[in-house]
Coordinates of C-alpha atoms and ligand atoms in Angstrom, one line a residue:
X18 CA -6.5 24.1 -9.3
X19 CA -4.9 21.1 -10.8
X20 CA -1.8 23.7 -10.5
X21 CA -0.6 22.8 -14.4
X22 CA -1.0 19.2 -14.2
X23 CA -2.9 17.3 -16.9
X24 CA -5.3 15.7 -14.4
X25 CA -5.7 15.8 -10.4
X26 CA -4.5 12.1 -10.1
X27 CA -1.0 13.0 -11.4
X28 CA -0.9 15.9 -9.1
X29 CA -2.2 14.1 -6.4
X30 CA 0.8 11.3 -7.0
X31 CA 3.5 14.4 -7.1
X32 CA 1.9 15.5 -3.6
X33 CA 2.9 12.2 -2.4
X34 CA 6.9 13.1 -0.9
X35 CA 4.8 16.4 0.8
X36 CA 1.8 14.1 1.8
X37 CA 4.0 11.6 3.7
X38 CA 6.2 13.9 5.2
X39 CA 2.7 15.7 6.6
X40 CA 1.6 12.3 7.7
X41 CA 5.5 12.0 9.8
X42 CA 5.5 15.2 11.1
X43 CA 4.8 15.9 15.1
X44 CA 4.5 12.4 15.2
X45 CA 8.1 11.0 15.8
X46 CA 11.2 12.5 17.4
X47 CA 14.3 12.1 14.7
X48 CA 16.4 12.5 18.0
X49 CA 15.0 9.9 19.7
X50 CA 12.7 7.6 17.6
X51 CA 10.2 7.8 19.7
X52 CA 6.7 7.9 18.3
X53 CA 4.2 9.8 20.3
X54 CA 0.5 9.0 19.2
X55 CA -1.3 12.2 21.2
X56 CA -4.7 12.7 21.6
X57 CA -6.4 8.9 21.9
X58 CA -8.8 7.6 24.2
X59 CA -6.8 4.5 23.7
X60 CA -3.9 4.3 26.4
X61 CA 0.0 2.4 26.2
X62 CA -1.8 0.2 28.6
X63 CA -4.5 -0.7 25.8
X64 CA -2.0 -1.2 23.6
X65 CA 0.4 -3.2 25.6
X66 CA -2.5 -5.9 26.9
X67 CA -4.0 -6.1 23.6
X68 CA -4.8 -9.4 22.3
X69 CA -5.0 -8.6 18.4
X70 CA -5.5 -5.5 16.4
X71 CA -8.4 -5.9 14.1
X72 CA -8.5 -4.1 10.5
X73 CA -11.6 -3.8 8.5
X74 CA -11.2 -1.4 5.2
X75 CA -12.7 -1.2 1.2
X76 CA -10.6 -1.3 -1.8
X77 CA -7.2 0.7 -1.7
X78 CA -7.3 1.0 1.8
X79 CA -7.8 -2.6 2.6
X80 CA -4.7 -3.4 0.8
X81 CA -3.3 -1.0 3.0
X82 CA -4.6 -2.9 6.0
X83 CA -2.8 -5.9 4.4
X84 CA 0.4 -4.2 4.1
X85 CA 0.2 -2.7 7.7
X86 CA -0.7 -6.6 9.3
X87 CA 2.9 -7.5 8.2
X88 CA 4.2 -4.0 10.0
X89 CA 2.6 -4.7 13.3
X90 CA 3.3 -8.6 13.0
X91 CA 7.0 -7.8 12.2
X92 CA 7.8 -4.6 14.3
X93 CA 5.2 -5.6 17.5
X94 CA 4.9 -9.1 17.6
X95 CA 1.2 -8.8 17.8
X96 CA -0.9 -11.1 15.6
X97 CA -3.5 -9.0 13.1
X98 CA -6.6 -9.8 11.1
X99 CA -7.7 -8.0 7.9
X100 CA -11.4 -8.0 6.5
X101 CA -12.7 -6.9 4.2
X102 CA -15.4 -4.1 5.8
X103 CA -18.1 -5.8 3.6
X104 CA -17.8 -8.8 4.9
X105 CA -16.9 -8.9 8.4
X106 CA -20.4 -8.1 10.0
X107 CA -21.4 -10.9 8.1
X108 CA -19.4 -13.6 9.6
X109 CA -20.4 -13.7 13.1
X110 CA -17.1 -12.2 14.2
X111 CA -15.1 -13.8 17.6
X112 CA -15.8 -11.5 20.3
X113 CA -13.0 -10.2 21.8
X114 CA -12.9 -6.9 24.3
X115 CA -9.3 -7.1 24.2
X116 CA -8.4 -6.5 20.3
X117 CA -8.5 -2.7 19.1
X118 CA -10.3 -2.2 16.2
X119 CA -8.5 -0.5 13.2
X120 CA -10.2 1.4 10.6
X121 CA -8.5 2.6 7.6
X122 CA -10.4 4.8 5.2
X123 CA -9.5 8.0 3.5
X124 CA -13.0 9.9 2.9
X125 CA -14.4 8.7 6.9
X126 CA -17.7 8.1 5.3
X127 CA -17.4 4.6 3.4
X128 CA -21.1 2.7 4.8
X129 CA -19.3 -0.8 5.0
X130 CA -16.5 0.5 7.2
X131 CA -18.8 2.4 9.5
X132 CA -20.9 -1.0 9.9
X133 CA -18.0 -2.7 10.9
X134 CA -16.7 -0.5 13.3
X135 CA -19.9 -0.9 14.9
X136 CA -19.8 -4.2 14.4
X137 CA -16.1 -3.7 16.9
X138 CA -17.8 -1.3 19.3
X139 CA -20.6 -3.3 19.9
X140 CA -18.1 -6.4 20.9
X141 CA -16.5 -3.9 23.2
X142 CA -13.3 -3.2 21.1
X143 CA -11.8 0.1 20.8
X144 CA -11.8 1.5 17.8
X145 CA -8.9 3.4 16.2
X146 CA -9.6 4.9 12.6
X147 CA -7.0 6.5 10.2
X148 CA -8.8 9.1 8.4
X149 CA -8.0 11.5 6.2
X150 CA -10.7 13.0 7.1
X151 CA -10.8 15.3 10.1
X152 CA -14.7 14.8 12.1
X153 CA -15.6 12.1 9.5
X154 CA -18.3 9.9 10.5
X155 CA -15.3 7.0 11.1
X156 CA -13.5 9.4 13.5
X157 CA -16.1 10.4 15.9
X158 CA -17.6 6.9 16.9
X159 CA -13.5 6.0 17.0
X160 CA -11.5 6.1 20.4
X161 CA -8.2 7.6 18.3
X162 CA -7.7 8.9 14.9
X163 CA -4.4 9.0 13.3
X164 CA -4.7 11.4 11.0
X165 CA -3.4 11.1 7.4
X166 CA -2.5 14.8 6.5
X167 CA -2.4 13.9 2.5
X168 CA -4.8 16.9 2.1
X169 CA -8.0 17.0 0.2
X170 CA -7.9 13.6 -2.6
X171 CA -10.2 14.4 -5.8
X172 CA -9.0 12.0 -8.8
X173 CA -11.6 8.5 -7.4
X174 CA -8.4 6.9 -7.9
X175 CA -6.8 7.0 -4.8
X176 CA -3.2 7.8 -4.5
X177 CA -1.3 10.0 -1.9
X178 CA -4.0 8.6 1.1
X179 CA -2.7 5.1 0.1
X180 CA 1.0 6.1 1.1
X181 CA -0.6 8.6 3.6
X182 CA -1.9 5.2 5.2
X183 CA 1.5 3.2 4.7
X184 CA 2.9 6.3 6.6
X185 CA 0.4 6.3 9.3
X186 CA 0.4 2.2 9.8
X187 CA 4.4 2.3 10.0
X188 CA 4.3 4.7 12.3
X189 CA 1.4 2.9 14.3
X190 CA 3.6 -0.3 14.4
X191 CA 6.9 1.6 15.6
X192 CA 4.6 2.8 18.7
X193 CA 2.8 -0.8 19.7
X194 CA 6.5 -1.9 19.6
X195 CA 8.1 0.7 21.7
X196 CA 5.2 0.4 23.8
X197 CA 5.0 -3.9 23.8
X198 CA 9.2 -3.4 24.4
X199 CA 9.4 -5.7 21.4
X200 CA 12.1 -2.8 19.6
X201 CA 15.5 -1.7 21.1
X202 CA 15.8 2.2 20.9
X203 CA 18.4 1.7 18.5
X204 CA 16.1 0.3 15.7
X205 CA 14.0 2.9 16.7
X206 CA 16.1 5.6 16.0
X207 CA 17.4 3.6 12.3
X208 CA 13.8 2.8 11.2
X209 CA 12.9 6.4 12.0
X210 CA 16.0 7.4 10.3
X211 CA 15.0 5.6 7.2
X212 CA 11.3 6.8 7.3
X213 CA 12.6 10.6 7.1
X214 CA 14.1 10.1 4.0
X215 CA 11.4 8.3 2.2
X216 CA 9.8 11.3 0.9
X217 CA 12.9 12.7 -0.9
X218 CA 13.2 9.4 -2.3
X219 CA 9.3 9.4 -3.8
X220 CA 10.6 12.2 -5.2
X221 CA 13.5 10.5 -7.1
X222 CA 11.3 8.1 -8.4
X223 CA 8.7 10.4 -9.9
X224 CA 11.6 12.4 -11.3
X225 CA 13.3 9.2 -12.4
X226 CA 10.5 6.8 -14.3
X227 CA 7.6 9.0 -15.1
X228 CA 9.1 9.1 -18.7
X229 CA 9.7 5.0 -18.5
X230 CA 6.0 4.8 -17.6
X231 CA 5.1 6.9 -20.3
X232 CA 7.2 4.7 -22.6
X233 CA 6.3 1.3 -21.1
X234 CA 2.2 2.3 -21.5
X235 CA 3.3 3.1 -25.5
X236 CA 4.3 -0.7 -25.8
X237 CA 1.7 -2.5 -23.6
X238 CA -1.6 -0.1 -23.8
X239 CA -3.5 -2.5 -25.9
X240 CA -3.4 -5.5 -23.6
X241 CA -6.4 -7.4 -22.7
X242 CA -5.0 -8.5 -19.0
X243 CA -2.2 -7.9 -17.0
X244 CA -0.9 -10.0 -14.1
X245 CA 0.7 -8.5 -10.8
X246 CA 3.1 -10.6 -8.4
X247 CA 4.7 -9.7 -5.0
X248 CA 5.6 -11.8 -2.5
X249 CA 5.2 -10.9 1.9
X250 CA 4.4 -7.1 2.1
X251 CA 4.9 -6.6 -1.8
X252 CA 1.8 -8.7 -2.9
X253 CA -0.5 -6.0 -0.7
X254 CA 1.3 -3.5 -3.3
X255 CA 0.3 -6.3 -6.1
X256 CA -3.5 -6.2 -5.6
X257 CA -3.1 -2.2 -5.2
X258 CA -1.3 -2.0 -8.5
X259 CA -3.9 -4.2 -10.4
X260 CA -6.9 -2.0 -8.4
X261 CA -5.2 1.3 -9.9
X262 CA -5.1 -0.5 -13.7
X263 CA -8.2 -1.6 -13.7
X264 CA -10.1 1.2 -12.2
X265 CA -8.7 4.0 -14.9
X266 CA -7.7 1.9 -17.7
X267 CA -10.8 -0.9 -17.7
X268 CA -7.6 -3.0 -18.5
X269 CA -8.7 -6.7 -16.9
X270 CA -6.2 -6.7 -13.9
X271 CA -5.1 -9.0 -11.1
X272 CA -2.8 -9.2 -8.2
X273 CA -1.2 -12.6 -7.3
X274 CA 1.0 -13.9 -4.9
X275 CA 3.9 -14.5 -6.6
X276 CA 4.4 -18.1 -4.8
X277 CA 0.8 -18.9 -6.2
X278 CA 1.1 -18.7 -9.6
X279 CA 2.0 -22.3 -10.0
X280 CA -1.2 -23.4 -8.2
X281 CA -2.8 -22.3 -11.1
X282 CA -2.1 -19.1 -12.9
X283 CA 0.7 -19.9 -14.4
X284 CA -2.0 -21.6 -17.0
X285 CA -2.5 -17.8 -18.1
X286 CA 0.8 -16.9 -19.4
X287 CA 1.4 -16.8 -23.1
X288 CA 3.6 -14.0 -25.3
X289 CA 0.3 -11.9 -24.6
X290 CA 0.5 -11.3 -21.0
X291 CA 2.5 -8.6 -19.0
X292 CA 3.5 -9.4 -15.4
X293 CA 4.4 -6.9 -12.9
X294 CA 6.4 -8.3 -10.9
X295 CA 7.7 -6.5 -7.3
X296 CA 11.2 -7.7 -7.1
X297 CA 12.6 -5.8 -4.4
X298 CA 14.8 -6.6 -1.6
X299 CA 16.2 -5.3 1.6
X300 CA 20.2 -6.4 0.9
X301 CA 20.9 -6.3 4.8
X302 CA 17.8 -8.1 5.9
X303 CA 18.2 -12.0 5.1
X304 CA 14.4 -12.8 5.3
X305 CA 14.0 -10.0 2.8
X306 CA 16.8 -11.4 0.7
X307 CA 15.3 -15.3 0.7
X308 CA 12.0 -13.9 -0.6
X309 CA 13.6 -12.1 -3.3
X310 CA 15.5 -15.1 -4.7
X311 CA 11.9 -16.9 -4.7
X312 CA 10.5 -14.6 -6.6
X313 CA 13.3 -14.6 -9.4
X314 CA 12.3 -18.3 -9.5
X315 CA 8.7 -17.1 -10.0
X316 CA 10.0 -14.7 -12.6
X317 CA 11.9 -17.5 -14.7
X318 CA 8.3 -19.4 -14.6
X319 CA 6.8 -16.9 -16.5
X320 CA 9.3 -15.6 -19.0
X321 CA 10.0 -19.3 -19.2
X322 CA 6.2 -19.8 -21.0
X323 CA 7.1 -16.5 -23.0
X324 CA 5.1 -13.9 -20.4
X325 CA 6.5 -10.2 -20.8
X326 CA 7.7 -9.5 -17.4
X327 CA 8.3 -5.6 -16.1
X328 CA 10.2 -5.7 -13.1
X329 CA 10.6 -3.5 -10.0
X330 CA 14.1 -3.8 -8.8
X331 CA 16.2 -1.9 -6.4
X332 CA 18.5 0.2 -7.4
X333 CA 22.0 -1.9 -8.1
X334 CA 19.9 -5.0 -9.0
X335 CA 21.6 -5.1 -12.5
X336 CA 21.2 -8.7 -12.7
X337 CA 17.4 -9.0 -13.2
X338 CA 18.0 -7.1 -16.2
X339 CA 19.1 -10.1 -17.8
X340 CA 15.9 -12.2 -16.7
X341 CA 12.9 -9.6 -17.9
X342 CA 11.8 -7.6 -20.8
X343 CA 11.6 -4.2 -18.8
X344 CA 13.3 -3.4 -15.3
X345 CA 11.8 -0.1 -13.2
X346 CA 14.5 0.9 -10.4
X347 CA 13.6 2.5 -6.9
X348 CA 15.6 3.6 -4.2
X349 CA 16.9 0.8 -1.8
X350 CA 14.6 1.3 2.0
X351 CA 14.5 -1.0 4.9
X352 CA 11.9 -3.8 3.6
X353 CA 8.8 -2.7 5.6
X354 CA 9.1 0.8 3.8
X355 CA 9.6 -0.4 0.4
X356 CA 5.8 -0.7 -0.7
X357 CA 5.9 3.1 -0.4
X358 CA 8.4 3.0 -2.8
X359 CA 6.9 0.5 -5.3
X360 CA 3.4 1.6 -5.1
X361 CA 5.0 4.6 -7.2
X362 CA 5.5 3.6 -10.6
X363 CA 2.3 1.4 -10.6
X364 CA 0.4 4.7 -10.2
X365 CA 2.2 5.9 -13.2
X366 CA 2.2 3.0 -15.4
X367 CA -1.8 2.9 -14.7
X368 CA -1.9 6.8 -15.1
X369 CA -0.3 6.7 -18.4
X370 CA -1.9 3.9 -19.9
X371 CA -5.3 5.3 -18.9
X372 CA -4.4 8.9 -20.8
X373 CA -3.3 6.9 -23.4
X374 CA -6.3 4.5 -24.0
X375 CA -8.1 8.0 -23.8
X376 CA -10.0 7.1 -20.3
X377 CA -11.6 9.7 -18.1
X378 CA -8.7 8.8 -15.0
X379 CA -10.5 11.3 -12.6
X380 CA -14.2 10.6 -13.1
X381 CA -13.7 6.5 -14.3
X382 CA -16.8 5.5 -15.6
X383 CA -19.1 3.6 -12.4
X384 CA -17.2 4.9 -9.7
X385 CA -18.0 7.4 -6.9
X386 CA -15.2 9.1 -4.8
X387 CA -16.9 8.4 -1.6
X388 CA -19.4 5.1 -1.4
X389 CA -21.8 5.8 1.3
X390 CA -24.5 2.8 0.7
X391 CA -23.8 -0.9 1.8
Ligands
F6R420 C1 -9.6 2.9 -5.2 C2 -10.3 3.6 -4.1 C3 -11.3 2.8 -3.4 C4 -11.4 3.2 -1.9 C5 -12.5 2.5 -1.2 C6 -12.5 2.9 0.3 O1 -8.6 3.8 -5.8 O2 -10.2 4.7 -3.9 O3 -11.1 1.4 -3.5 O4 -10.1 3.0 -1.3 O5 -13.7 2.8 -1.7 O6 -12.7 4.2 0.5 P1 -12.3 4.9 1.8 O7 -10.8 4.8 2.0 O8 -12.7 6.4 1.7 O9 -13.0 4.2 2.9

């Protein structure tokens, strides 16, 4: 059943071009670019007149959440909070009947999200989950459900729901913005456009730097810590790329926003240290651009105090070459698709230094696939 693969979490990452196109498909019109979210107790007029949409998630899908806050922000102009699930009961939440509720969790059955979105109900928010779970728990005390259609996820390590969940919140954002009249139908269609051929380039990319990953986890399996940056939507991808290290390889991991580091951080680096860092820009989006040249400053910070920096560039980006010790290349995507991209060879670079440091990556030691107590 792992159909010839080694373990279910490197299957599970090769399902990801057929999970994302499952998670596209029925949803949006390629002639059009229209998104049509069918089936929800939650109307265009809910969406237009809301005040705020209101995430609450655990672990992989939280940094989802965090990715999809800048995809609503950017796309729908419509502000958006993330919490933690664990912790948002706890702070005496604002009341507000006007902001939708959005749960993102892959099993449906994760105890801190189902508190929370009880937590939303009982403020008189609608609740919209995406679930990968059709009639979870999540989904029938939820208004709407989109679901992620990555298909049953058995490795704890979670994978294809993770870009399931960029797909879903992409496509989420493309609909409050046709809906809030904050896109012209010509971005529409171009956005769309680009979102169709994301799969077949997840599929480059698995073709193109499993063998890197494989080579890269050779030179830095023995590390004691490892340091991820990104900067805007990329440091969500960070944190994720740390979580997926640190939860197969017991490899001390953290994410960091790449403008942080000198707050702080940056006291960490020595010839020891490998940083990840998500370099990747959007060359026809200036804002994308700007944030890019930042972080090559952030870069030159850390190979300047001798850190071992493995890049993830765009493809082209010969330059950064020169700067790092190690460069990964992905396909160039409009900047709000690119963590779909990047999130890629983090799962392989954790997969392969977990085989390699002989770790269980399915079953990691303290873990449970689906974490049902508070
Ligand atoms: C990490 C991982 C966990 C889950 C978290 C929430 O790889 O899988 O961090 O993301 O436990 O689970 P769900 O999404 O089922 O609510």
């Amino acid at each position: 059943e792992k159909a010839g693969y080694k373990h279910f979490m490197l299957k599970e990452i090769n399902e990801q071009p057929r999970a994302i196109r499952d998670t596209t498909l029925g949803r949006v019109s390629f002639d059009t670019g229209k998104v049509f979210l069918n089936e929800m107790q939650i109307t265009d007029e809910d969406f237009r007149t809301a005040s705020q949409i209101t995430i609450a998630a655990c672990g992989t899908s939280w940094h989802s959440g965090l990715a999809g806050k800048f995809m609503i922000e950017r796309l729908a102009r419509l502000p958006v909070d993330v919490d933690y699930a664990s912790e948002y009961r706890y702070r005496d939440p604002i009341a507000d009947p006007h902001a939708i509720g959005l749960l993102i969790t892959q099993s449906g059955e994760t105890a801190d999200t189902i508190a929370a979105q009880r937590e939303l109900i009982s403020k008189g928010s609608k609740t919209l989950a995406i679930c990968n779970v059709v009639g979870a728990a999540v989904t029938r005390e939820a208004q709407g459900t989109i679901t992620t259609n990555a298909g049953p996820e058995i490795g704890v390590a979670s994978t294809k729901a993770f870009t399931a969940q960029l797909t879903a919140l992409f496509i989420l954002a493309l609909h409050l913005a046709q809906v809030r009249g904050t896109i012209t139908d010509a971005e529409s269609l171009h956005l769309v456009d680009e979102l169709s051929k994301i799969p077949s380039k997840v599929e480059d990319i698995l073709r193109s730097v499993d063998d890197q990953c494989f080579q890269l986890a050779k030179v830095f399996h023995t590390a004691n810590d490892f340091l991820f940056l990104g900067r805007g939507i990329h440091y969500p991808i960070a944190l994720e790329g740390a979580l997926k290290l640190k939860e197969i390889s017991y490899i001390h991991a953290e994410g960091y926003p790449a403008g942080e580091m000198k707050h702080g951080p940056n006291a960490l680096i020595d010839e020891t240290l490998p940083v990840v860092c998500i370099a990747t820009k959007d060359p026809d989006d200036p804002s994308s651009v700007l944030k890019y040249e930042k972080t090559l400053s952030n870069i030159q910070e850390v190979t300047a105090r001798s850190g071992r920096v493995i890049a993830i560039a765009i493809e082209g980006d010969e330059e950064i070459k020169h700067l790092v010790e190690h460069t990964i290349h992905i396909p160039q995507a409009p900047e709000l698709l690119l963590p779909i991209l990047e999130v890629v060879p983090l799962q392989l670079l954790a997969y392969h230094i977990a085989v390699r440091r002989g770790c269980d990556v399915d079953q990691p030691r303290n873990l449970a696939k689906s974490v049902t107590v508070e």
